[in-house]
PDB file of C-alpha atoms in Angstrom:
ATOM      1  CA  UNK A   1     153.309 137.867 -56.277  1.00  0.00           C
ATOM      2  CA  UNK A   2     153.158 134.962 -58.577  1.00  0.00           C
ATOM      3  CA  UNK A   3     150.568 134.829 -60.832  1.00  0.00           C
ATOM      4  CA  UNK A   4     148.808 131.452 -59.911  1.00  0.00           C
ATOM      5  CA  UNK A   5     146.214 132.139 -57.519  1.00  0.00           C
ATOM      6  CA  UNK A   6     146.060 129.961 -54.635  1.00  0.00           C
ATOM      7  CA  UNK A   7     143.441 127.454 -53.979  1.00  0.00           C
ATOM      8  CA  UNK A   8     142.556 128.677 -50.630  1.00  0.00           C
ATOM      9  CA  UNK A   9     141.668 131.866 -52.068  1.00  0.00           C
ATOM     10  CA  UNK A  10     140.237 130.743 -54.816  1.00  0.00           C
ATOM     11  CA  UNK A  11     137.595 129.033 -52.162  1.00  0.00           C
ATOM     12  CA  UNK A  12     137.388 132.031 -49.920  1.00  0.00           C
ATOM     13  CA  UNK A  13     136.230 133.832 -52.766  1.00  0.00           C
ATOM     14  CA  UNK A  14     133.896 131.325 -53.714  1.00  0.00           C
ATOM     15  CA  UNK A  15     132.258 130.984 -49.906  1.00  0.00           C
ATOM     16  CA  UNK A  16     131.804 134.965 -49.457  1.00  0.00           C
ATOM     17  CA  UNK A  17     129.849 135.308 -52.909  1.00  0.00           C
ATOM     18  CA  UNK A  18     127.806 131.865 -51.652  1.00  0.00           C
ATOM     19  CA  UNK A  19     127.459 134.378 -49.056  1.00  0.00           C
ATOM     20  CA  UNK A  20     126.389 137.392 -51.001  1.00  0.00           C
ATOM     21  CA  UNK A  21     124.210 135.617 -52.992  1.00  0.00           C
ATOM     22  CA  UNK A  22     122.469 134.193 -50.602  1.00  0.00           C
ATOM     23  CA  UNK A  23     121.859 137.527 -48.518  1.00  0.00           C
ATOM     24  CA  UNK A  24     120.885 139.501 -51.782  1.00  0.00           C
ATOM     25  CA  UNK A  25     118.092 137.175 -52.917  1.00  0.00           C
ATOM     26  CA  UNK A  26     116.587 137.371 -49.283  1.00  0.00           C
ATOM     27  CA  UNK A  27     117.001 141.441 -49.283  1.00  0.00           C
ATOM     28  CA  UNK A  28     115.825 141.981 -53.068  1.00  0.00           C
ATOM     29  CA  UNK A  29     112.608 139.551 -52.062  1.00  0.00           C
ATOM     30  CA  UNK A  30     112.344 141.276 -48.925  1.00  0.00           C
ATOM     31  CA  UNK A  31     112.849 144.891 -50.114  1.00  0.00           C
ATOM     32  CA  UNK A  32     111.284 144.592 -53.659  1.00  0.00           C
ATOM     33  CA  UNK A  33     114.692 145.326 -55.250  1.00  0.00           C
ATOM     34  CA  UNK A  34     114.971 144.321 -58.768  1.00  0.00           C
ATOM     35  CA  UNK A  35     118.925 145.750 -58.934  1.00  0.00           C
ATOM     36  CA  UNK A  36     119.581 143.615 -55.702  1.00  0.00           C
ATOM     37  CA  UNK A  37     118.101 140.439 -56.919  1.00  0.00           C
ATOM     38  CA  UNK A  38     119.834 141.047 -60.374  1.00  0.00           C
ATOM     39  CA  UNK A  39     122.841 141.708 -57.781  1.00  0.00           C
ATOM     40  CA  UNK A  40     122.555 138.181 -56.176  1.00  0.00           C
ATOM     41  CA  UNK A  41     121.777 135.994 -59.401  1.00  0.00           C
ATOM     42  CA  UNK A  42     124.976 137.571 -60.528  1.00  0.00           C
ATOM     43  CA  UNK A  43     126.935 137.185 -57.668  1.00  0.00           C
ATOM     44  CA  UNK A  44     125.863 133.218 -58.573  1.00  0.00           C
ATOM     45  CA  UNK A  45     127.582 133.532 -61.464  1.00  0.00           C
ATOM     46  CA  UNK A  46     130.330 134.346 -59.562  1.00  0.00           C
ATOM     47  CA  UNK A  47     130.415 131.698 -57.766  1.00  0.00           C
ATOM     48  CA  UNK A  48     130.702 129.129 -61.013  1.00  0.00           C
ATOM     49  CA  UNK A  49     132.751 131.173 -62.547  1.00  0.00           C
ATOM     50  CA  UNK A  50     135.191 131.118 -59.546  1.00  0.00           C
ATOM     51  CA  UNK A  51     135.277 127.385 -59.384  1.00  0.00           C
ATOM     52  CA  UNK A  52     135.435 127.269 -63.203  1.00  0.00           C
ATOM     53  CA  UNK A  53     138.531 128.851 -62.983  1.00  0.00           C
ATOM     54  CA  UNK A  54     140.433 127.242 -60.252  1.00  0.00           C
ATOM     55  CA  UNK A  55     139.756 123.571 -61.900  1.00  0.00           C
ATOM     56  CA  UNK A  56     140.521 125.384 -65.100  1.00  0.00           C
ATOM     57  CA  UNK A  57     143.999 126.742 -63.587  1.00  0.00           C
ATOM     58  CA  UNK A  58     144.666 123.645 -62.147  1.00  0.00           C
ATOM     59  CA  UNK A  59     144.090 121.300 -65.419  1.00  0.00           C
ATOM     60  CA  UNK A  60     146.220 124.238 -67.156  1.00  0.00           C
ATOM     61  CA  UNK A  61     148.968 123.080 -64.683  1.00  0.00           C
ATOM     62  CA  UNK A  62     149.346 119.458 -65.531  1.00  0.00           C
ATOM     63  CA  UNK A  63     152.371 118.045 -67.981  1.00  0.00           C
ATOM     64  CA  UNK A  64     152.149 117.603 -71.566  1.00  0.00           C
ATOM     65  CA  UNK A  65     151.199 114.109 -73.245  1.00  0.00           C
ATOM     66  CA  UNK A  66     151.507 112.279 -75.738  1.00  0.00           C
ATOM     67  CA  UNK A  67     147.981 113.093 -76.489  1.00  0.00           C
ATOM     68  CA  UNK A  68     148.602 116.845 -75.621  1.00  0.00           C
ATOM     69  CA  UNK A  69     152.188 117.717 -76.864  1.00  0.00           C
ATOM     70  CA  UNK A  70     151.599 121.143 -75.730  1.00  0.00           C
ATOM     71  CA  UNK A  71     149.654 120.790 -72.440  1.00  0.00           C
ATOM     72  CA  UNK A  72     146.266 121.947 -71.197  1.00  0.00           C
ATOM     73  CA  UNK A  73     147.172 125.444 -71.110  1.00  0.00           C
ATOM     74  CA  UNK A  74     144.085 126.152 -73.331  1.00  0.00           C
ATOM     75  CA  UNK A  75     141.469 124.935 -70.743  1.00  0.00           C
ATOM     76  CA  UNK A  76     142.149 127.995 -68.776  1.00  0.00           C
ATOM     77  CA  UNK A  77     141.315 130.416 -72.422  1.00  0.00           C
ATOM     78  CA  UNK A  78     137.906 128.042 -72.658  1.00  0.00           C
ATOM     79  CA  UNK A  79     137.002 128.749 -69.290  1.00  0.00           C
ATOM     80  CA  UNK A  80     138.306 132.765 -69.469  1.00  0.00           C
ATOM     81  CA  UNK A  81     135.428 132.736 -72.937  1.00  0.00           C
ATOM     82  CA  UNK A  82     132.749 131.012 -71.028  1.00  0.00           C
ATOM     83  CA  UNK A  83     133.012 133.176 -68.025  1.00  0.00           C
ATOM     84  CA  UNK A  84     132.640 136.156 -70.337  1.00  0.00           C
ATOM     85  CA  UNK A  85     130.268 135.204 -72.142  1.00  0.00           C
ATOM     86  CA  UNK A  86     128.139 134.087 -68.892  1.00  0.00           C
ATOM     87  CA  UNK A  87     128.283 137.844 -68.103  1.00  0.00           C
ATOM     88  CA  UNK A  88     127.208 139.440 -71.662  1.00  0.00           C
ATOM     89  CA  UNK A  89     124.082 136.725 -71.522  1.00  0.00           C
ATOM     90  CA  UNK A  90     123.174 138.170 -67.893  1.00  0.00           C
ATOM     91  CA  UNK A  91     123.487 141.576 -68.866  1.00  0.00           C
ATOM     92  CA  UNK A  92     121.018 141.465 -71.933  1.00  0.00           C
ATOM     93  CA  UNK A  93     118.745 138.951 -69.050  1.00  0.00           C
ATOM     94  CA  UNK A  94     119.155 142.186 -66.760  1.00  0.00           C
ATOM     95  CA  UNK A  95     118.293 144.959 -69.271  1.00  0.00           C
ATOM     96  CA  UNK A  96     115.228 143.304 -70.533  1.00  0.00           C
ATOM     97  CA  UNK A  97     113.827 142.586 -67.103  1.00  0.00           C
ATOM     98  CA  UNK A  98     114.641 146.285 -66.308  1.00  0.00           C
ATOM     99  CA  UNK A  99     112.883 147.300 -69.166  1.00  0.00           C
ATOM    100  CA  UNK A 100     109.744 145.356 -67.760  1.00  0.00           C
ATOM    101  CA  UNK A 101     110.403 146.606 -64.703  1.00  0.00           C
ATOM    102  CA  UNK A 102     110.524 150.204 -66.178  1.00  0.00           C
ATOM    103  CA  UNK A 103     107.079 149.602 -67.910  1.00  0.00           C
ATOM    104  CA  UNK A 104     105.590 148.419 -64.684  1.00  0.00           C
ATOM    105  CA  UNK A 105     107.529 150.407 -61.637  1.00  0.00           C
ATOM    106  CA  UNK A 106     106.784 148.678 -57.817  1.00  0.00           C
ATOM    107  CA  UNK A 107     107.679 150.307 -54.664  1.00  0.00           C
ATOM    108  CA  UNK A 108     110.899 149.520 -53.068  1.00  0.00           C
ATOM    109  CA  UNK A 109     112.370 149.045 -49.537  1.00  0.00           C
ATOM    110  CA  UNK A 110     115.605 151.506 -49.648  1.00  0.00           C
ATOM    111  CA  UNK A 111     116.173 150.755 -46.116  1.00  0.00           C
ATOM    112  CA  UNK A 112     116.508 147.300 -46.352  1.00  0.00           C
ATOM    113  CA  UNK A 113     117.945 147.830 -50.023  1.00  0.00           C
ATOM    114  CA  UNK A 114     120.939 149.728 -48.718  1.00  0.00           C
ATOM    115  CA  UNK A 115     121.512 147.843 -45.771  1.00  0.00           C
ATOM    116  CA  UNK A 116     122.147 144.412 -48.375  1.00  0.00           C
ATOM    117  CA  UNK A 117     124.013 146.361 -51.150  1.00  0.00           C
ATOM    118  CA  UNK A 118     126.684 147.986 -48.061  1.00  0.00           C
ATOM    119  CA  UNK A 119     127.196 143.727 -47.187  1.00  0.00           C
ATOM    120  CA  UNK A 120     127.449 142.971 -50.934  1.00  0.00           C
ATOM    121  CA  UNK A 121     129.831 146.060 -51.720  1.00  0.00           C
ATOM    122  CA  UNK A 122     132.361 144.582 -48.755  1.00  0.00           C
ATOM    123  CA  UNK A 123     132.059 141.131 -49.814  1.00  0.00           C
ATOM    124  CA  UNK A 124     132.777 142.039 -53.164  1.00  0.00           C
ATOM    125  CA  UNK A 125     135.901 144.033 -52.485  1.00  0.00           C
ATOM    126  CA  UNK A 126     137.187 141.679 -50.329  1.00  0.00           C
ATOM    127  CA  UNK A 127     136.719 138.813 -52.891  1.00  0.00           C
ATOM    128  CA  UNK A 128     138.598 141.139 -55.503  1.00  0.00           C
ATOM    129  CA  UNK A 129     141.297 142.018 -53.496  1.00  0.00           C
ATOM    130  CA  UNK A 130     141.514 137.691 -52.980  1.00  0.00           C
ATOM    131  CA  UNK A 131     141.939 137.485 -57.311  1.00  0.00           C
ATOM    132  CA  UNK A 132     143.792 140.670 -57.908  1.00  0.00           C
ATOM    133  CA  UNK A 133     147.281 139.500 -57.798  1.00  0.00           C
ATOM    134  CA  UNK A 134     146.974 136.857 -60.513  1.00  0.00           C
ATOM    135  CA  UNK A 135     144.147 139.260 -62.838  1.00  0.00           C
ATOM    136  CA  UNK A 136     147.070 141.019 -64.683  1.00  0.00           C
ATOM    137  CA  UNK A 137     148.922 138.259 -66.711  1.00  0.00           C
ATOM    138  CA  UNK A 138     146.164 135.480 -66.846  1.00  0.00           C
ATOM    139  CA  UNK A 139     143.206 135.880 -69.080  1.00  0.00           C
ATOM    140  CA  UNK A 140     141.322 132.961 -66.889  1.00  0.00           C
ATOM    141  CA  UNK A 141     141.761 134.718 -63.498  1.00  0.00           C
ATOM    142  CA  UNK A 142     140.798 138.091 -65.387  1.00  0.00           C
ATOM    143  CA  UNK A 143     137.931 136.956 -66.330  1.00  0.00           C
ATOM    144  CA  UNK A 144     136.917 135.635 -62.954  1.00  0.00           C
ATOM    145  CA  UNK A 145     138.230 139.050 -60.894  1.00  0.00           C
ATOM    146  CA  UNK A 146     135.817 141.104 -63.391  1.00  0.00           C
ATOM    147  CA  UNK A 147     133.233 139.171 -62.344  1.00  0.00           C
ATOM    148  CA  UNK A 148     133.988 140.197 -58.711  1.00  0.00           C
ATOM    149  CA  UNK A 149     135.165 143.503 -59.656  1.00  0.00           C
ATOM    150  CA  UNK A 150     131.225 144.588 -61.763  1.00  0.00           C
ATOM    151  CA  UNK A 151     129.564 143.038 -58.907  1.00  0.00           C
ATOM    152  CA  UNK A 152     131.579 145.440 -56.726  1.00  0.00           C
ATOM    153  CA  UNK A 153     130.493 148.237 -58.606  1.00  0.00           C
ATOM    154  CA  UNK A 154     126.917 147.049 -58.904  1.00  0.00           C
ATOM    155  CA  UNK A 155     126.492 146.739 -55.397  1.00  0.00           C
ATOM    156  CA  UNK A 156     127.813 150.556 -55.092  1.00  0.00           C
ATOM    157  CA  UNK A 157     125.081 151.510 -57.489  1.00  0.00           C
ATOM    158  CA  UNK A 158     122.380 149.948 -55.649  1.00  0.00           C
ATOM    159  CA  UNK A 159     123.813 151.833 -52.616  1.00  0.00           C
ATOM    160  CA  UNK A 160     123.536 154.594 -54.263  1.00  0.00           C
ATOM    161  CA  UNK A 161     119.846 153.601 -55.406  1.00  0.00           C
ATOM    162  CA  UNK A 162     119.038 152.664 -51.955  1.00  0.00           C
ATOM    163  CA  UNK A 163     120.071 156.041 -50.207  1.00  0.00           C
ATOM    164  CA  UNK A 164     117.747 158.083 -52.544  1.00  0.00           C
ATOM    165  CA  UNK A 165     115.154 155.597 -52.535  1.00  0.00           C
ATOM    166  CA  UNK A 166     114.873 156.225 -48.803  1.00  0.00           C
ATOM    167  CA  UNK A 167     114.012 159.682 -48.958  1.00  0.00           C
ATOM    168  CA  UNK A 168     112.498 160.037 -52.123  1.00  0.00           C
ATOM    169  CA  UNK A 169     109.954 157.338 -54.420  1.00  0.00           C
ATOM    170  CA  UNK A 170     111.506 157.697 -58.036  1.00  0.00           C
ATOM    171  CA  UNK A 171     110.320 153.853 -59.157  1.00  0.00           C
ATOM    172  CA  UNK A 172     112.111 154.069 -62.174  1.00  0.00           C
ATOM    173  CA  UNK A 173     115.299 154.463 -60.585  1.00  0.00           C
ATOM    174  CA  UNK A 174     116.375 150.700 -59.573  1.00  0.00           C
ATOM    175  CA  UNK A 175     115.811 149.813 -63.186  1.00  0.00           C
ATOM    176  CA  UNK A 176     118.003 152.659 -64.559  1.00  0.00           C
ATOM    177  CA  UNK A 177     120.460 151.499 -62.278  1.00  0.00           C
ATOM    178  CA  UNK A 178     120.647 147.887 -63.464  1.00  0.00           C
ATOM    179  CA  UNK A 179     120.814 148.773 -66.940  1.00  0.00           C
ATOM    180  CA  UNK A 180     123.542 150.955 -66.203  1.00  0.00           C
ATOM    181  CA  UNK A 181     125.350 148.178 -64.464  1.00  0.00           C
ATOM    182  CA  UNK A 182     124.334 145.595 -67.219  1.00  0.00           C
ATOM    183  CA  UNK A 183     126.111 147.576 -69.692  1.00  0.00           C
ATOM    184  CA  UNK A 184     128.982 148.380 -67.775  1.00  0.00           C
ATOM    185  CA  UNK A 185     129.384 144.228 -67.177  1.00  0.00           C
ATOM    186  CA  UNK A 186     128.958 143.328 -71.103  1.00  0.00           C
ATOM    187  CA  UNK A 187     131.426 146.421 -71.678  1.00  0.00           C
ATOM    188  CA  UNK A 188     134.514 145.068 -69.713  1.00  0.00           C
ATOM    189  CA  UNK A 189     133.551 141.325 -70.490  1.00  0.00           C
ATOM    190  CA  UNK A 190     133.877 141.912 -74.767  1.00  0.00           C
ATOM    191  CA  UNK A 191     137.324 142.267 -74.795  1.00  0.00           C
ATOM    192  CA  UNK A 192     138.430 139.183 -72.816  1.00  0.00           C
ATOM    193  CA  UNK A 193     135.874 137.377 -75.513  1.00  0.00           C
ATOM    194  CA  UNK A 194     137.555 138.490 -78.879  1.00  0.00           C
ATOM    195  CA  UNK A 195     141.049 138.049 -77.093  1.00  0.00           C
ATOM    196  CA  UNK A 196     139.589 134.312 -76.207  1.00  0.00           C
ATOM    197  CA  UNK A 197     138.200 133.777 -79.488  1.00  0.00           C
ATOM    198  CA  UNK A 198     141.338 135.403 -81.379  1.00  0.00           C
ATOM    199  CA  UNK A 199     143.685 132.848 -79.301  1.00  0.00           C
ATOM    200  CA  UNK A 200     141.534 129.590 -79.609  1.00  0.00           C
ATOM    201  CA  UNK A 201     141.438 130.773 -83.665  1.00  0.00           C
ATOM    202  CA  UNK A 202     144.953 130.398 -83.550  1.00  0.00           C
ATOM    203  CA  UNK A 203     145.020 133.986 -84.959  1.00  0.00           C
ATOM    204  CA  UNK A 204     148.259 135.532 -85.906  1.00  0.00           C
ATOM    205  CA  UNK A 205     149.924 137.169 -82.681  1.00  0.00           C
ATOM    206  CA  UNK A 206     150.550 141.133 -83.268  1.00  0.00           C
ATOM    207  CA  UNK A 207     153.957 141.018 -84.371  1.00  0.00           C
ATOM    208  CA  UNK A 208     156.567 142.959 -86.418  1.00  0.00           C
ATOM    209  CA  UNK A 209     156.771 140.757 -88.760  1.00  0.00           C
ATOM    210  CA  UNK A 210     158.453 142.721 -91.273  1.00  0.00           C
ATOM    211  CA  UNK A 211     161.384 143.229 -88.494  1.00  0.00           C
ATOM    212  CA  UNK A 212     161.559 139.424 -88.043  1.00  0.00           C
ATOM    213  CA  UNK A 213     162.443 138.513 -91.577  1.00  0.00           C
ATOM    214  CA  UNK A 214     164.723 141.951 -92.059  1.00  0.00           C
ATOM    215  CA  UNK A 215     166.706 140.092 -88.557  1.00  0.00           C
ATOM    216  CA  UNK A 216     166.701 136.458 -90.419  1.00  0.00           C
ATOM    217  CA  UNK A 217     167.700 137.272 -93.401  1.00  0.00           C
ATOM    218  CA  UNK A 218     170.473 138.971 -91.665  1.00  0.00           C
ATOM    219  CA  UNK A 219     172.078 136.086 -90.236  1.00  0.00           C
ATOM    220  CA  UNK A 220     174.931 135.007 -92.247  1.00  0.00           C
ATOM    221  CA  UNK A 221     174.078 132.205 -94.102  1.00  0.00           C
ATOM    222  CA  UNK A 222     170.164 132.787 -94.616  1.00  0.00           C
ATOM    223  CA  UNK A 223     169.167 133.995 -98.025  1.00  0.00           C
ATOM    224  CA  UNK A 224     165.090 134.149 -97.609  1.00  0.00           C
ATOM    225  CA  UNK A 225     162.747 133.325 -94.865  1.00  0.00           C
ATOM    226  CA  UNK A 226     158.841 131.714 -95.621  1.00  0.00           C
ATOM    227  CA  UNK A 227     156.424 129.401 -94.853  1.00  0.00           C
ATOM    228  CA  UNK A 228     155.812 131.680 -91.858  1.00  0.00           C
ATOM    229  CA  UNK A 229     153.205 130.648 -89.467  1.00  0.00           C
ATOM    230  CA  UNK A 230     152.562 132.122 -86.187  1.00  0.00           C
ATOM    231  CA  UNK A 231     150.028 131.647 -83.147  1.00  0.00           C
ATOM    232  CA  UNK A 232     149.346 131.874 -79.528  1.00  0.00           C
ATOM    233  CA  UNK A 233     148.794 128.608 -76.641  1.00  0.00           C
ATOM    234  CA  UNK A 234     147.290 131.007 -74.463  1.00  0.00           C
ATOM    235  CA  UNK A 235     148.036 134.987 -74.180  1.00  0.00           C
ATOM    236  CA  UNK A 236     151.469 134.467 -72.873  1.00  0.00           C
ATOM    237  CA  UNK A 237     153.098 131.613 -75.323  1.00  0.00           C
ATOM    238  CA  UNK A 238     153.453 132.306 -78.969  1.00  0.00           C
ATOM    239  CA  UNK A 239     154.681 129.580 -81.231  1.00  0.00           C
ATOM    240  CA  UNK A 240     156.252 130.242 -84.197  1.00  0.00           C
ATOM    241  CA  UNK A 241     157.666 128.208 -87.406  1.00  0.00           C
ATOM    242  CA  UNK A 242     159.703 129.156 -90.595  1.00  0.00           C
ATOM    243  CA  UNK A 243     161.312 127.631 -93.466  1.00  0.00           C
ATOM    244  CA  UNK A 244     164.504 129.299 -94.107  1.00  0.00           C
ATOM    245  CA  UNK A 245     166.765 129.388 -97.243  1.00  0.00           C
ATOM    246  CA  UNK A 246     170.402 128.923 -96.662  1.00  0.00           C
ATOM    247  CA  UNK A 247     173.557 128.704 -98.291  1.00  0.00           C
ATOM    248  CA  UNK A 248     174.562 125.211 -99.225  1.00  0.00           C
ATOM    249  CA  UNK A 249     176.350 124.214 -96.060  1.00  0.00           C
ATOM    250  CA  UNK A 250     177.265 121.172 -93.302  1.00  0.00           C
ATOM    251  CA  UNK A 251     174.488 120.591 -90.778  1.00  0.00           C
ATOM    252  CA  UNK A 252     176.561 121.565 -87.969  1.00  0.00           C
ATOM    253  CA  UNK A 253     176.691 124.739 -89.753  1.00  0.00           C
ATOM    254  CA  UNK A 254     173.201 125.144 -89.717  1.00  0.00           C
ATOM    255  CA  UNK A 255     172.210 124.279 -86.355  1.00  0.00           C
ATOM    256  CA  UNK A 256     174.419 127.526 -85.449  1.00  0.00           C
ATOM    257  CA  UNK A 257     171.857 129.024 -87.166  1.00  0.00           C
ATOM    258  CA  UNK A 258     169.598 127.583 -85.670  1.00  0.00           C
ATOM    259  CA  UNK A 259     170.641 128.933 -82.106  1.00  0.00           C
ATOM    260  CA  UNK A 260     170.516 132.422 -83.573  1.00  0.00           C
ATOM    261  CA  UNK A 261     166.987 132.531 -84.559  1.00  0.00           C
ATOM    262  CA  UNK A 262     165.670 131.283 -81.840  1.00  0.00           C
ATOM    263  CA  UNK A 263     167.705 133.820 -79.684  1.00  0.00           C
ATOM    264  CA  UNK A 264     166.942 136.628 -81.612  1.00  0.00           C
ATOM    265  CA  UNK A 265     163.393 135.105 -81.890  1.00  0.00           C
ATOM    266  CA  UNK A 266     163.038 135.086 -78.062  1.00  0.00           C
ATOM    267  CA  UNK A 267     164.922 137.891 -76.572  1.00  0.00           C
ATOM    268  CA  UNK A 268     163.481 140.325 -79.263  1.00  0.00           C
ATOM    269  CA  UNK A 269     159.896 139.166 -80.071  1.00  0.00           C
ATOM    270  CA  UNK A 270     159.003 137.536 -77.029  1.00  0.00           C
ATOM    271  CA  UNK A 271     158.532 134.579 -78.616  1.00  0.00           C
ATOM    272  CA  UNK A 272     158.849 130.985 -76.619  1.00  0.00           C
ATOM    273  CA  UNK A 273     158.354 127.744 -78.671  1.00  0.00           C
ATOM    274  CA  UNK A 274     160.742 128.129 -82.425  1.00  0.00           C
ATOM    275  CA  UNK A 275     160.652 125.627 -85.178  1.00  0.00           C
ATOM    276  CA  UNK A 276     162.827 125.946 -87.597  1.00  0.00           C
ATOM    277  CA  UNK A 277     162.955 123.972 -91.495  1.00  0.00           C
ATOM    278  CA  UNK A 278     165.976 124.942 -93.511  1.00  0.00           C
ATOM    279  CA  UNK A 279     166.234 124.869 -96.926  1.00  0.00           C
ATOM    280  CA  UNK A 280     168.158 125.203 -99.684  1.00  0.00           C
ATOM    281  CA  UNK A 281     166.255 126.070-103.024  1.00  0.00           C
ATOM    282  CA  UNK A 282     163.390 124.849-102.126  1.00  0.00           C
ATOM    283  CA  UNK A 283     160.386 127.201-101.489  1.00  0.00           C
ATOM    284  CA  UNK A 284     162.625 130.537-102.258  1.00  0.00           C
ATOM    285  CA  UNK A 285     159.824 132.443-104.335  1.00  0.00           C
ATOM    286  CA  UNK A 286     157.457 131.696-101.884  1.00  0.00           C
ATOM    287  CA  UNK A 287     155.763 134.533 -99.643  1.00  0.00           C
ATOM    288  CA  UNK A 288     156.731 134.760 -96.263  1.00  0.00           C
ATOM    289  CA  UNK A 289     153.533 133.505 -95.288  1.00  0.00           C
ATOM    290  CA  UNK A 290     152.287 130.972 -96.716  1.00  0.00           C
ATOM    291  CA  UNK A 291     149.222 131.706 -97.714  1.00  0.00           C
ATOM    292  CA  UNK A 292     148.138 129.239-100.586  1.00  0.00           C
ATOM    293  CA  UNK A 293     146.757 125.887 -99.482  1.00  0.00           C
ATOM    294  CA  UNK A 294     147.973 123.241-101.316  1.00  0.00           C
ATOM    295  CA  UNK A 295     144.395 120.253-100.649  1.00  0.00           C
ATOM    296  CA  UNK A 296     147.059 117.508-102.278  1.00  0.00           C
ATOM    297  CA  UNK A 297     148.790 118.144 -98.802  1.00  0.00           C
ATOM    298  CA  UNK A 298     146.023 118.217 -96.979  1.00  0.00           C
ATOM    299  CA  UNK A 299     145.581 114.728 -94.349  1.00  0.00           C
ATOM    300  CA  UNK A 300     142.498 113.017 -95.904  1.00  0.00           C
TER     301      UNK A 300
END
């Protein structure tokens, strides 16, 4: 299935945690649930983050400019991070109100408790299922289906909470329960935060770098590869740019060159955007990257 996710799911996803939300915060007031009502402000977050994605997939979409030579693909990495980090800052909100809650234990409805976290749990699955198809190869939709996914499994804990709670009074339980879940949410949202952070960085991609300039330098005519710099438009595209010492030669010579580098480039390393800058003496005791900054060079 292709890896855009459709805007009509994108909104049916959106409606059923408007839904949830709104059936949680009635059932945690109602039943005295503090895991449900953490259930339902998350399930809010949802919600934004679901929109936040779509208009982030769909400004990721549009042509490049002159004023954005490579596109807009980065909106959908900014809104991947802020998702993300929306769920580590409700986690730490959850554990310390559990904590209170821990200090000060109420009663609590497991009837009614269950009966909300069994509507949530079905909601939530069906929302995932909805995001799935695109959560494998897009760090934005990712993001947004983990959301769905931890409020899936939250709403299974509280079931879980609720069924005990109906036969036995442990008061500390439902705050046990939404640390457990709070941790479990911050856990699977850190990664897609340092790969956001690594990307918008402009961080080096992991590549074999040392296989890259043995293949160059193998190319008849190149004598040295450096000025190396590397780095990634979103976790799919990796740009990449050399300098690249040849033999003295004709330009049409070197454009041949050319077409082997980038084919070796792309075929081998996966990589989709190749600038090239041949040389002839210039720069041949250089490193192959570059690693010195020169601040007469720099744009004032």
């Amino acid at each position: 299935m292709d890896e855009q996710i459709t805007g009509k799911r994108f909104l049916a996803a959106t409606v059923l945690n408007v839904l949830i939300t709104v059936v949680e915060i009635i059932g945690g007031l109602v039943s005295g649930s503090l895991a449900l009502l953490s259930d339902a402000f998350h399930n809010l977050g949802d919600s934004f983050s679901i929109v936040l994605g779509y208009v982030a997939q769909s400004i990721a979409n549009k042509p490049e400019t002159s004023k954005r030579t490579y596109g807009y693909r980065r909106a959908e990495i900014l809104a991947a991070m802020v998702n993300a980090a929306f769920l580590v800052i409700v986690s730490v909100f959850l554990i310390i109100e559990a904590i209170k809650r821990i200090q000060q234990p109420a009663h609590i409805n497991g009837e009614i408790m269950l009966i909300v976290a069994v509507v949530g749990l079905v909601a939530n699955l069906l929302s995932a299922v909805l995001l799935h198809s695109g959560s494998h190869n897009n760090l934005n939709v990712k993001a947004t289906y983990l959301h769905v996914l931890s409020d899936a499994l939250s709403s299974f804990a509280v079931i879980i909470g609720g069924v005990i709670l109906t036969f036995i009074n442990i008061p500390w339980l439902d705050p046990v329960l939404t640390i457990a879940v709070a941790i479990y949410i911050a856990y699977e949202a850190w990664p897609v935060i340092k790969q956001t952070v690594t990307i918008l960085m402009e961080s080096a991609p992991k590549l074999d770098y040392n296989g890259i300039e043995r293949d160059l330098v193998k190319i008849d005519g190149v004598t040295a590869v450096h000025h190396v710099h590397a780095w990634m438009i979103d976790e799919k595209r990796i740009i990449f740019s050399a300098h690249l010492n040849c033999h003295d030669m004709k330009l049409s010579d070197v454009e041949k060159i050319y077409s082997q580098v980038d084919k070796i480039l792309r075929e081998k390393y996966g990589i989709c955007h190749v600038t090239i800058q041949a040389e002839y003496h210039r720069g041949k005791d250089e490193d192959f990257f570059d690693t010195v900054v020169d601040e007469e060079h720099l744009i004032k």
